[in-house]
């Protein structure tokens, strides 16, 4: 049995990228492994949410995790800020995380570009907090999307560095994980390569989207005039539609449109209609479950409390051992 950790920032509603990058893999693992799934609310502070938004977003993400199939009787589902031990490990790891390597991190460079007025130290040390989230449970597998590959490499660096510094093998190596051969990146509908919660309007399909909204978003997805010659390489926006179809439609549907594309007979209107239908079919049970549990505060409280207890157990054990390895001692 391995230890598995994954998390999602509480910065907005969950989308198909979150599902195929993280949740889907975790769902399959929760029955066989020691699994922790958390809501990353400390991480969300880098964007300075208001107190109400902070709380409502955490609640919404918890509802959507459960609706998407995470099972609180199998996995430990918890809120990051309920386990403050993670911040102690973050501090300790920060002492051996260097400015140069943090500044070279792709996600940091993207943030510098996107939000030049708010380049806070939390953004710079984001990979250190993420490493603490993972290694606090001594996880070896981390179901994440392709965008997190570099962060996982950094988590291994920090775990290794701790081990070397204190001449121990305390922390195991955590690896990004997906059941398919490669890590997944679900594209946006706006022609961009990544579906994300804070991208342009119309980029992402959220679990909570109404079928009419899904249809509108898919029908408006960026496409082009169609291929001019057989077997032509697909431009990015068209490849995006095919990638989305691969994730959500049946293989025969995907093959049908792939063949039509290669024969120059594709009609994007038909392809989008089919894609919208398949996405609606896929998300409807999740949406229904969101509506079933969203007002059941009693149930949500119970799940969060149970998760907190289990996660605290694991995290406080690690912190106790880490303190002793480092040399903190009571008089
Ligand atoms: P975030 O929403 O950025 O907090 O990401 C939470 C999890 O969802 C991480 O494991 C990401 O790798 C994954 N994820 C987010 N967007 C995508 C995407 N477009 N494709 C695949 N995985 C994604």
mmCIF file of C-alpha atoms and ligand atoms in Angstrom:
data_model
loop_
_atom_site.group_PDB
_atom_site.id
_atom_site.type_symbol
_atom_site.label_atom_id
_atom_site.label_comp_id
_atom_site.label_asym_id
_atom_site.label_seq_id
_atom_site.Cartn_x
_atom_site.Cartn_y
_atom_site.Cartn_z
ATOM 1 C CA UNK A 1 0.000 0.000 0.000
ATOM 2 C CA UNK A 2 1.383 3.411 -0.966
ATOM 3 C CA UNK A 3 0.624 6.835 0.436
ATOM 4 C CA UNK A 4 -1.056 9.160 -2.047
ATOM 5 C CA UNK A 5 -1.571 12.918 -1.657
ATOM 6 C CA UNK A 6 -3.318 15.366 -3.950
ATOM 7 C CA UNK A 7 -4.919 18.782 -3.545
ATOM 8 C CA UNK A 8 -6.718 21.575 -5.335
ATOM 9 C CA UNK A 9 -6.527 25.296 -4.587
ATOM 10 C CA UNK A 10 -9.769 26.791 -3.312
ATOM 11 C CA UNK A 11 -9.756 29.631 -5.792
ATOM 12 C CA UNK A 12 -12.981 28.819 -7.659
ATOM 13 C CA UNK A 13 -15.200 26.074 -8.990
ATOM 14 C CA UNK A 14 -13.709 22.813 -10.230
ATOM 15 C CA UNK A 15 -13.477 22.055 -13.938
ATOM 16 C CA UNK A 16 -12.782 19.169 -16.306
ATOM 17 C CA UNK A 17 -9.009 19.827 -16.098
ATOM 18 C CA UNK A 18 -9.102 19.229 -12.327
ATOM 19 C CA UNK A 19 -11.126 16.083 -12.919
ATOM 20 C CA UNK A 20 -8.895 14.412 -15.482
ATOM 21 C CA UNK A 21 -5.607 15.715 -14.060
ATOM 22 C CA UNK A 22 -6.178 14.911 -10.404
ATOM 23 C CA UNK A 23 -9.587 13.659 -9.206
ATOM 24 C CA UNK A 24 -10.113 10.811 -11.659
ATOM 25 C CA UNK A 25 -6.826 9.131 -10.766
ATOM 26 C CA UNK A 26 -7.309 9.713 -7.072
ATOM 27 C CA UNK A 27 -10.790 8.148 -7.230
ATOM 28 C CA UNK A 28 -9.345 4.928 -8.553
ATOM 29 C CA UNK A 29 -6.600 4.901 -5.919
ATOM 30 C CA UNK A 30 -8.699 5.625 -2.844
ATOM 31 C CA UNK A 31 -9.840 2.011 -2.532
ATOM 32 C CA UNK A 32 -6.340 0.522 -2.604
ATOM 33 C CA UNK A 33 -3.993 3.036 -1.014
ATOM 34 C CA UNK A 34 -3.594 5.321 1.972
ATOM 35 C CA UNK A 35 -5.036 8.440 0.346
ATOM 36 C CA UNK A 36 -5.111 12.096 1.411
ATOM 37 C CA UNK A 37 -6.955 14.704 -0.605
ATOM 38 C CA UNK A 38 -6.898 18.301 0.641
ATOM 39 C CA UNK A 39 -8.341 21.696 -0.159
ATOM 40 C CA UNK A 40 -5.431 24.102 -0.521
ATOM 41 C CA UNK A 41 -6.772 27.211 1.201
ATOM 42 C CA UNK A 42 -3.369 28.492 2.420
ATOM 43 C CA UNK A 43 -2.249 28.426 -1.210
ATOM 44 C CA UNK A 44 -5.301 30.483 -2.223
ATOM 45 C CA UNK A 45 -4.105 33.414 -0.047
ATOM 46 C CA UNK A 46 -1.560 34.398 -2.703
ATOM 47 C CA UNK A 47 -4.463 36.055 -4.554
ATOM 48 C CA UNK A 48 -5.815 37.846 -1.419
ATOM 49 C CA UNK A 49 -9.441 36.593 -1.219
ATOM 50 C CA UNK A 50 -11.902 38.339 1.125
ATOM 51 C CA UNK A 51 -12.778 36.365 4.296
ATOM 52 C CA UNK A 52 -16.232 35.474 2.902
ATOM 53 C CA UNK A 53 -14.841 34.348 -0.431
ATOM 54 C CA UNK A 54 -12.182 32.274 1.319
ATOM 55 C CA UNK A 55 -14.770 30.349 3.312
ATOM 56 C CA UNK A 56 -17.304 29.980 0.497
ATOM 57 C CA UNK A 57 -14.658 28.729 -1.923
ATOM 58 C CA UNK A 58 -13.431 26.102 0.533
ATOM 59 C CA UNK A 59 -16.993 24.909 1.056
ATOM 60 C CA UNK A 60 -17.700 24.822 -2.677
ATOM 61 C CA UNK A 61 -14.552 22.803 -3.396
ATOM 62 C CA UNK A 62 -15.414 20.333 -0.628
ATOM 63 C CA UNK A 63 -18.913 19.886 -2.099
ATOM 64 C CA UNK A 64 -17.487 19.394 -5.574
ATOM 65 C CA UNK A 65 -14.818 16.898 -4.437
ATOM 66 C CA UNK A 66 -17.501 14.776 -2.843
ATOM 67 C CA UNK A 67 -19.847 15.158 -5.814
ATOM 68 C CA UNK A 68 -17.055 14.065 -8.172
ATOM 69 C CA UNK A 69 -16.650 10.788 -6.311
ATOM 70 C CA UNK A 70 -14.092 11.176 -3.527
ATOM 71 C CA UNK A 71 -15.208 8.859 -0.744
ATOM 72 C CA UNK A 72 -14.701 10.197 2.811
ATOM 73 C CA UNK A 73 -15.043 6.662 4.182
ATOM 74 C CA UNK A 74 -12.009 5.589 2.158
ATOM 75 C CA UNK A 75 -9.815 8.649 1.673
ATOM 76 C CA UNK A 76 -8.838 11.350 4.144
ATOM 77 C CA UNK A 77 -10.436 14.527 2.794
ATOM 78 C CA UNK A 78 -9.321 17.618 4.698
ATOM 79 C CA UNK A 79 -8.812 21.354 4.612
ATOM 80 C CA UNK A 80 -5.166 22.436 4.510
ATOM 81 C CA UNK A 81 -5.545 25.154 7.181
ATOM 82 C CA UNK A 82 -7.066 22.577 9.573
ATOM 83 C CA UNK A 83 -3.601 21.019 9.762
ATOM 84 C CA UNK A 84 -1.209 23.854 10.725
ATOM 85 C CA UNK A 85 1.671 21.363 11.051
ATOM 86 C CA UNK A 86 2.042 21.805 7.315
ATOM 87 C CA UNK A 87 3.107 25.432 7.871
ATOM 88 C CA UNK A 88 5.830 24.328 10.281
ATOM 89 C CA UNK A 89 7.232 21.902 7.733
ATOM 90 C CA UNK A 90 6.967 24.685 5.108
ATOM 91 C CA UNK A 91 9.068 26.952 7.334
ATOM 92 C CA UNK A 92 11.649 24.252 7.928
ATOM 93 C CA UNK A 93 11.931 23.401 4.223
ATOM 94 C CA UNK A 94 12.185 27.112 3.358
ATOM 95 C CA UNK A 95 15.546 27.218 5.157
ATOM 96 C CA UNK A 96 16.962 24.986 2.440
ATOM 97 C CA UNK A 97 15.072 26.338 -0.582
ATOM 98 C CA UNK A 98 17.067 28.818 -2.617
ATOM 99 C CA UNK A 99 15.973 32.039 -4.274
ATOM 100 C CA UNK A 100 17.495 31.133 -7.643
ATOM 101 C CA UNK A 101 15.734 27.804 -8.016
ATOM 102 C CA UNK A 102 12.409 29.289 -6.865
ATOM 103 C CA UNK A 103 12.696 32.190 -9.318
ATOM 104 C CA UNK A 104 13.406 29.782 -12.180
ATOM 105 C CA UNK A 105 10.156 27.900 -11.568
ATOM 106 C CA UNK A 106 7.855 28.210 -14.616
ATOM 107 C CA UNK A 107 4.686 28.801 -12.594
ATOM 108 C CA UNK A 108 6.389 31.670 -10.720
ATOM 109 C CA UNK A 109 7.534 33.266 -13.972
ATOM 110 C CA UNK A 110 3.971 32.986 -15.328
ATOM 111 C CA UNK A 111 2.578 34.691 -12.209
ATOM 112 C CA UNK A 112 5.133 37.485 -12.454
ATOM 113 C CA UNK A 113 3.901 38.070 -15.973
ATOM 114 C CA UNK A 114 0.179 37.766 -15.102
ATOM 115 C CA UNK A 115 0.037 39.696 -11.829
ATOM 116 C CA UNK A 116 3.003 42.114 -11.791
ATOM 117 C CA UNK A 117 1.384 44.150 -8.981
ATOM 118 C CA UNK A 118 1.228 41.228 -6.559
ATOM 119 C CA UNK A 119 4.480 39.254 -6.690
ATOM 120 C CA UNK A 120 4.423 38.209 -3.043
ATOM 121 C CA UNK A 121 6.787 35.850 -1.229
ATOM 122 C CA UNK A 122 3.971 33.278 -0.989
ATOM 123 C CA UNK A 123 4.037 32.971 -4.774
ATOM 124 C CA UNK A 124 7.807 32.543 -4.792
ATOM 125 C CA UNK A 125 7.709 29.833 -2.119
ATOM 126 C CA UNK A 126 4.570 28.142 -3.490
ATOM 127 C CA UNK A 127 6.544 24.986 -4.477
ATOM 128 C CA UNK A 128 7.912 24.747 -0.915
ATOM 129 C CA UNK A 129 4.417 24.759 0.598
ATOM 130 C CA UNK A 130 3.374 22.212 -2.009
ATOM 131 C CA UNK A 131 6.351 20.016 -1.098
ATOM 132 C CA UNK A 132 5.370 20.293 2.592
ATOM 133 C CA UNK A 133 1.759 19.286 1.709
ATOM 134 C CA UNK A 134 3.053 16.134 0.065
ATOM 135 C CA UNK A 135 5.915 14.994 2.230
ATOM 136 C CA UNK A 136 4.138 15.701 5.518
ATOM 137 C CA UNK A 137 2.322 12.409 4.845
ATOM 138 C CA UNK A 138 5.444 10.809 3.330
ATOM 139 C CA UNK A 139 3.581 10.330 0.055
ATOM 140 C CA UNK A 140 5.131 8.509 -2.881
ATOM 141 C CA UNK A 141 2.397 9.068 -5.478
ATOM 142 C CA UNK A 142 0.788 12.387 -6.340
ATOM 143 C CA UNK A 143 -2.075 12.370 -8.871
ATOM 144 C CA UNK A 144 -1.727 15.719 -10.664
ATOM 145 C CA UNK A 145 -1.914 17.207 -14.142
ATOM 146 C CA UNK A 146 1.075 17.875 -16.372
ATOM 147 C CA UNK A 147 1.275 21.484 -15.172
ATOM 148 C CA UNK A 148 2.489 20.213 -11.794
ATOM 149 C CA UNK A 149 5.392 18.094 -13.078
ATOM 150 C CA UNK A 150 8.017 20.718 -12.251
ATOM 151 C CA UNK A 151 6.593 21.260 -8.757
ATOM 152 C CA UNK A 152 6.925 17.538 -8.096
ATOM 153 C CA UNK A 153 10.524 17.649 -9.201
ATOM 154 C CA UNK A 154 11.074 20.445 -6.675
ATOM 155 C CA UNK A 155 9.299 18.441 -3.956
ATOM 156 C CA UNK A 156 11.803 15.631 -4.599
ATOM 157 C CA UNK A 157 14.664 18.146 -4.444
ATOM 158 C CA UNK A 158 13.513 19.492 -1.057
ATOM 159 C CA UNK A 159 12.879 16.007 0.361
ATOM 160 C CA UNK A 160 16.315 14.837 -0.814
ATOM 161 C CA UNK A 161 18.038 17.917 0.476
ATOM 162 C CA UNK A 162 16.526 17.389 3.928
ATOM 163 C CA UNK A 163 17.625 13.741 3.882
ATOM 164 C CA UNK A 164 21.166 14.646 2.828
ATOM 165 C CA UNK A 165 21.522 17.482 5.298
ATOM 166 C CA UNK A 166 20.480 15.353 8.247
ATOM 167 C CA UNK A 167 22.045 12.125 6.947
ATOM 168 C CA UNK A 168 18.742 10.267 7.002
ATOM 169 C CA UNK A 169 16.356 8.574 4.580
ATOM 170 C CA UNK A 170 13.343 9.958 6.357
ATOM 171 C CA UNK A 171 11.371 11.380 3.419
ATOM 172 C CA UNK A 172 10.581 9.108 0.451
ATOM 173 C CA UNK A 173 10.574 10.488 -3.116
ATOM 174 C CA UNK A 174 7.160 11.688 -4.327
ATOM 175 C CA UNK A 175 6.295 11.203 -8.007
ATOM 176 C CA UNK A 176 3.557 12.753 -10.142
ATOM 177 C CA UNK A 177 1.127 10.050 -11.160
ATOM 178 C CA UNK A 178 -1.494 9.337 -13.807
ATOM 179 C CA UNK A 179 -2.962 5.977 -14.759
ATOM 180 C CA UNK A 180 -2.407 6.704 -18.429
ATOM 181 C CA UNK A 181 1.175 6.635 -19.675
ATOM 182 C CA UNK A 182 1.590 10.384 -19.544
ATOM 183 C CA UNK A 183 0.470 13.165 -17.264
ATOM 184 C CA UNK A 184 -2.616 14.883 -18.623
ATOM 185 C CA UNK A 185 -3.212 18.469 -19.675
ATOM 186 C CA UNK A 186 -6.813 19.322 -20.551
ATOM 187 C CA UNK A 187 -6.915 22.265 -22.973
ATOM 188 C CA UNK A 188 -9.116 25.369 -22.786
ATOM 189 C CA UNK A 189 -12.007 26.059 -25.175
ATOM 190 C CA UNK A 190 -10.543 29.448 -26.057
ATOM 191 C CA UNK A 191 -7.681 27.952 -28.071
ATOM 192 C CA UNK A 192 -5.249 28.060 -25.130
ATOM 193 C CA UNK A 193 -3.400 24.928 -24.089
ATOM 194 C CA UNK A 194 -4.722 24.759 -20.527
ATOM 195 C CA UNK A 195 -8.170 24.715 -18.995
ATOM 196 C CA UNK A 196 -7.975 26.761 -15.787
ATOM 197 C CA UNK A 197 -10.280 28.466 -13.319
ATOM 198 C CA UNK A 198 -8.773 31.913 -13.679
ATOM 199 C CA UNK A 199 -8.453 31.942 -17.462
ATOM 200 C CA UNK A 200 -10.705 33.795 -19.961
ATOM 201 C CA UNK A 201 -14.468 33.548 -19.871
ATOM 202 C CA UNK A 202 -15.473 30.453 -21.854
ATOM 203 C CA UNK A 203 -12.101 28.704 -21.367
ATOM 204 C CA UNK A 204 -13.294 26.151 -18.815
ATOM 205 C CA UNK A 205 -16.207 23.747 -18.366
ATOM 206 C CA UNK A 206 -17.070 23.690 -14.669
ATOM 207 C CA UNK A 207 -18.790 20.753 -12.942
ATOM 208 C CA UNK A 208 -21.491 23.162 -11.791
ATOM 209 C CA UNK A 209 -22.211 24.536 -15.301
ATOM 210 C CA UNK A 210 -25.776 24.150 -16.479
ATOM 211 C CA UNK A 211 -26.192 22.021 -19.681
ATOM 212 C CA UNK A 212 -27.247 25.137 -21.621
ATOM 213 C CA UNK A 213 -24.061 26.922 -20.539
ATOM 214 C CA UNK A 214 -21.937 23.912 -21.512
ATOM 215 C CA UNK A 215 -23.545 23.796 -24.933
ATOM 216 C CA UNK A 216 -22.959 27.511 -25.454
ATOM 217 C CA UNK A 217 -19.309 27.300 -24.378
ATOM 218 C CA UNK A 218 -18.558 24.306 -26.601
ATOM 219 C CA UNK A 219 -20.362 25.735 -29.644
ATOM 220 C CA UNK A 220 -18.348 28.947 -29.222
ATOM 221 C CA UNK A 221 -15.022 27.126 -28.860
ATOM 222 C CA UNK A 222 -12.312 28.386 -31.187
ATOM 223 C CA UNK A 223 -12.034 26.388 -34.447
ATOM 224 C CA UNK A 224 -11.159 27.246 -38.075
ATOM 225 C CA UNK A 225 -12.228 26.775 -41.712
ATOM 226 C CA UNK A 226 -11.315 23.087 -41.719
ATOM 227 C CA UNK A 227 -8.373 21.135 -43.186
ATOM 228 C CA UNK A 228 -7.305 21.872 -46.772
ATOM 229 C CA UNK A 229 -5.482 18.583 -47.428
ATOM 230 C CA UNK A 230 -5.813 15.008 -46.112
ATOM 231 C CA UNK A 231 -3.980 14.055 -42.889
ATOM 232 C CA UNK A 232 -2.997 17.647 -42.247
ATOM 233 C CA UNK A 233 -1.455 18.443 -38.871
ATOM 234 C CA UNK A 234 -4.059 19.939 -36.530
ATOM 235 C CA UNK A 235 -3.702 23.569 -35.425
ATOM 236 C CA UNK A 236 -3.708 24.079 -31.632
ATOM 237 C CA UNK A 237 -7.406 25.018 -31.242
ATOM 238 C CA UNK A 238 -8.522 21.983 -33.274
ATOM 239 C CA UNK A 239 -6.163 19.675 -31.413
ATOM 240 C CA UNK A 240 -7.756 21.045 -28.227
ATOM 241 C CA UNK A 241 -11.237 19.955 -29.374
ATOM 242 C CA UNK A 242 -9.910 16.486 -30.179
ATOM 243 C CA UNK A 243 -8.126 16.243 -26.820
ATOM 244 C CA UNK A 244 -11.319 17.183 -25.005
ATOM 245 C CA UNK A 245 -13.203 14.618 -27.040
ATOM 246 C CA UNK A 246 -10.632 11.968 -26.212
ATOM 247 C CA UNK A 247 -11.167 12.626 -22.494
ATOM 248 C CA UNK A 248 -14.967 12.738 -22.482
ATOM 249 C CA UNK A 249 -16.367 10.832 -25.515
ATOM 250 C CA UNK A 250 -16.341 7.152 -26.488
ATOM 251 C CA UNK A 251 -13.302 5.987 -28.526
ATOM 252 C CA UNK A 252 -15.533 5.232 -31.551
ATOM 253 C CA UNK A 253 -16.873 8.820 -31.511
ATOM 254 C CA UNK A 254 -13.323 10.172 -31.364
ATOM 255 C CA UNK A 255 -12.227 7.877 -34.203
ATOM 256 C CA UNK A 256 -15.198 8.902 -36.348
ATOM 257 C CA UNK A 257 -14.273 12.615 -36.184
ATOM 258 C CA UNK A 258 -10.559 11.891 -36.501
ATOM 259 C CA UNK A 259 -11.252 10.044 -39.745
ATOM 260 C CA UNK A 260 -13.523 12.848 -40.961
ATOM 261 C CA UNK A 261 -10.723 15.335 -40.235
ATOM 262 C CA UNK A 262 -8.154 13.262 -42.078
ATOM 263 C CA UNK A 263 -10.511 12.979 -45.096
ATOM 264 C CA UNK A 264 -11.218 16.729 -45.029
ATOM 265 C CA UNK A 265 -14.905 15.978 -44.435
ATOM 266 C CA UNK A 266 -15.173 17.220 -40.897
ATOM 267 C CA UNK A 267 -17.939 19.631 -39.895
ATOM 268 C CA UNK A 268 -16.909 21.345 -36.687
ATOM 269 C CA UNK A 269 -20.552 22.219 -35.916
ATOM 270 C CA UNK A 270 -21.386 18.483 -35.774
ATOM 271 C CA UNK A 271 -18.250 17.694 -33.792
ATOM 272 C CA UNK A 272 -19.000 20.403 -31.234
ATOM 273 C CA UNK A 273 -22.640 19.274 -30.884
ATOM 274 C CA UNK A 274 -21.448 15.754 -30.143
ATOM 275 C CA UNK A 275 -18.758 16.993 -27.757
ATOM 276 C CA UNK A 276 -21.267 19.182 -25.863
ATOM 277 C CA UNK A 277 -23.662 16.212 -25.602
ATOM 278 C CA UNK A 278 -20.916 13.946 -24.239
ATOM 279 C CA UNK A 279 -19.658 16.537 -21.749
ATOM 280 C CA UNK A 280 -23.221 17.138 -20.510
ATOM 281 C CA UNK A 281 -23.740 13.386 -20.108
ATOM 282 C CA UNK A 282 -20.456 13.152 -18.203
ATOM 283 C CA UNK A 283 -21.051 16.108 -15.863
ATOM 284 C CA UNK A 284 -24.790 15.633 -15.161
ATOM 285 C CA UNK A 285 -24.380 13.087 -12.312
ATOM 286 C CA UNK A 286 -21.744 15.351 -10.697
ATOM 287 C CA UNK A 287 -24.000 18.402 -10.995
ATOM 288 C CA UNK A 288 -26.952 16.499 -9.519
ATOM 289 C CA UNK A 289 -24.875 15.369 -6.574
ATOM 290 C CA UNK A 290 -23.624 18.935 -6.009
ATOM 291 C CA UNK A 291 -27.260 20.010 -5.710
ATOM 292 C CA UNK A 292 -28.045 17.084 -3.394
ATOM 293 C CA UNK A 293 -25.330 17.885 -0.844
ATOM 294 C CA UNK A 294 -24.698 21.622 -1.126
ATOM 295 C CA UNK A 295 -27.105 22.532 1.692
ATOM 296 C CA UNK A 296 -26.308 19.563 3.903
ATOM 297 C CA UNK A 297 -24.063 21.420 6.340
ATOM 298 C CA UNK A 298 -24.254 18.607 8.828
ATOM 299 C CA UNK A 299 -22.749 16.135 6.382
ATOM 300 C CA UNK A 300 -20.068 18.579 5.185
ATOM 301 C CA UNK A 301 -19.054 19.362 8.762
ATOM 302 C CA UNK A 302 -18.798 15.662 9.580
ATOM 303 C CA UNK A 303 -16.584 15.004 6.544
ATOM 304 C CA UNK A 304 -14.282 17.957 7.339
ATOM 305 C CA UNK A 305 -13.985 16.980 11.012
ATOM 306 C CA UNK A 306 -13.158 13.359 10.275
ATOM 307 C CA UNK A 307 -10.608 14.398 7.617
ATOM 308 C CA UNK A 308 -8.994 16.881 9.976
ATOM 309 C CA UNK A 309 -8.535 14.263 12.692
ATOM 310 C CA UNK A 310 -6.977 11.714 10.325
ATOM 311 C CA UNK A 311 -4.712 14.258 8.612
ATOM 312 C CA UNK A 312 -3.598 15.759 11.969
ATOM 313 C CA UNK A 313 -2.645 12.316 13.200
ATOM 314 C CA UNK A 314 -0.388 11.710 10.241
ATOM 315 C CA UNK A 315 1.030 15.261 10.105
ATOM 316 C CA UNK A 316 1.763 15.639 13.815
ATOM 317 C CA UNK A 317 3.602 12.349 13.814
ATOM 318 C CA UNK A 318 5.841 13.564 10.968
ATOM 319 C CA UNK A 319 6.489 16.921 12.643
ATOM 320 C CA UNK A 320 7.439 15.233 15.892
ATOM 321 C CA UNK A 321 9.977 13.066 14.071
ATOM 322 C CA UNK A 322 11.273 15.927 11.917
ATOM 323 C CA UNK A 323 11.799 18.100 15.018
ATOM 324 C CA UNK A 324 13.802 15.350 16.605
ATOM 325 C CA UNK A 325 15.902 14.786 13.442
ATOM 326 C CA UNK A 326 16.655 18.531 13.227
ATOM 327 C CA UNK A 327 17.664 18.659 16.878
ATOM 328 C CA UNK A 328 14.843 20.535 18.620
ATOM 329 C CA UNK A 329 14.776 19.225 22.176
ATOM 330 C CA UNK A 330 12.841 20.011 25.356
ATOM 331 C CA UNK A 331 14.853 21.067 28.391
HETATM 332 P P1 LIG B 1 -5.396 23.915 -9.543
HETATM 333 O O1 LIG B 1 -6.818 24.036 -10.030
HETATM 334 O O2 LIG B 1 -4.443 24.719 -10.354
HETATM 335 O O3 LIG B 1 -5.281 24.084 -8.068
HETATM 336 O O4 LIG B 1 -4.969 22.417 -9.835
HETATM 337 C C1 LIG B 1 -5.430 21.334 -9.072
HETATM 338 C C2 LIG B 1 -5.124 20.037 -9.753
HETATM 339 O O5 LIG B 1 -5.798 19.970 -11.001
HETATM 340 C C3 LIG B 1 -3.634 19.845 -10.044
HETATM 341 O O6 LIG B 1 -3.333 18.483 -9.898
HETATM 342 C C4 LIG B 1 -3.512 20.247 -11.488
HETATM 343 O O7 LIG B 1 -2.435 19.597 -12.142
HETATM 344 C C5 LIG B 1 -4.838 19.747 -12.037
HETATM 345 N N1 LIG B 1 -5.223 20.550 -13.222
HETATM 346 C C6 LIG B 1 -5.606 21.852 -13.225
HETATM 347 N N2 LIG B 1 -5.874 22.252 -14.508
HETATM 348 C C7 LIG B 1 -5.612 21.175 -15.297
HETATM 349 C C8 LIG B 1 -5.684 20.934 -16.705
HETATM 350 N N3 LIG B 1 -6.090 21.878 -17.560
HETATM 351 N N4 LIG B 1 -5.357 19.693 -17.166
HETATM 352 C C9 LIG B 1 -4.967 18.708 -16.310
HETATM 353 N N5 LIG B 1 -4.875 18.868 -14.977
HETATM 354 C C10 LIG B 1 -5.202 20.079 -14.470
#
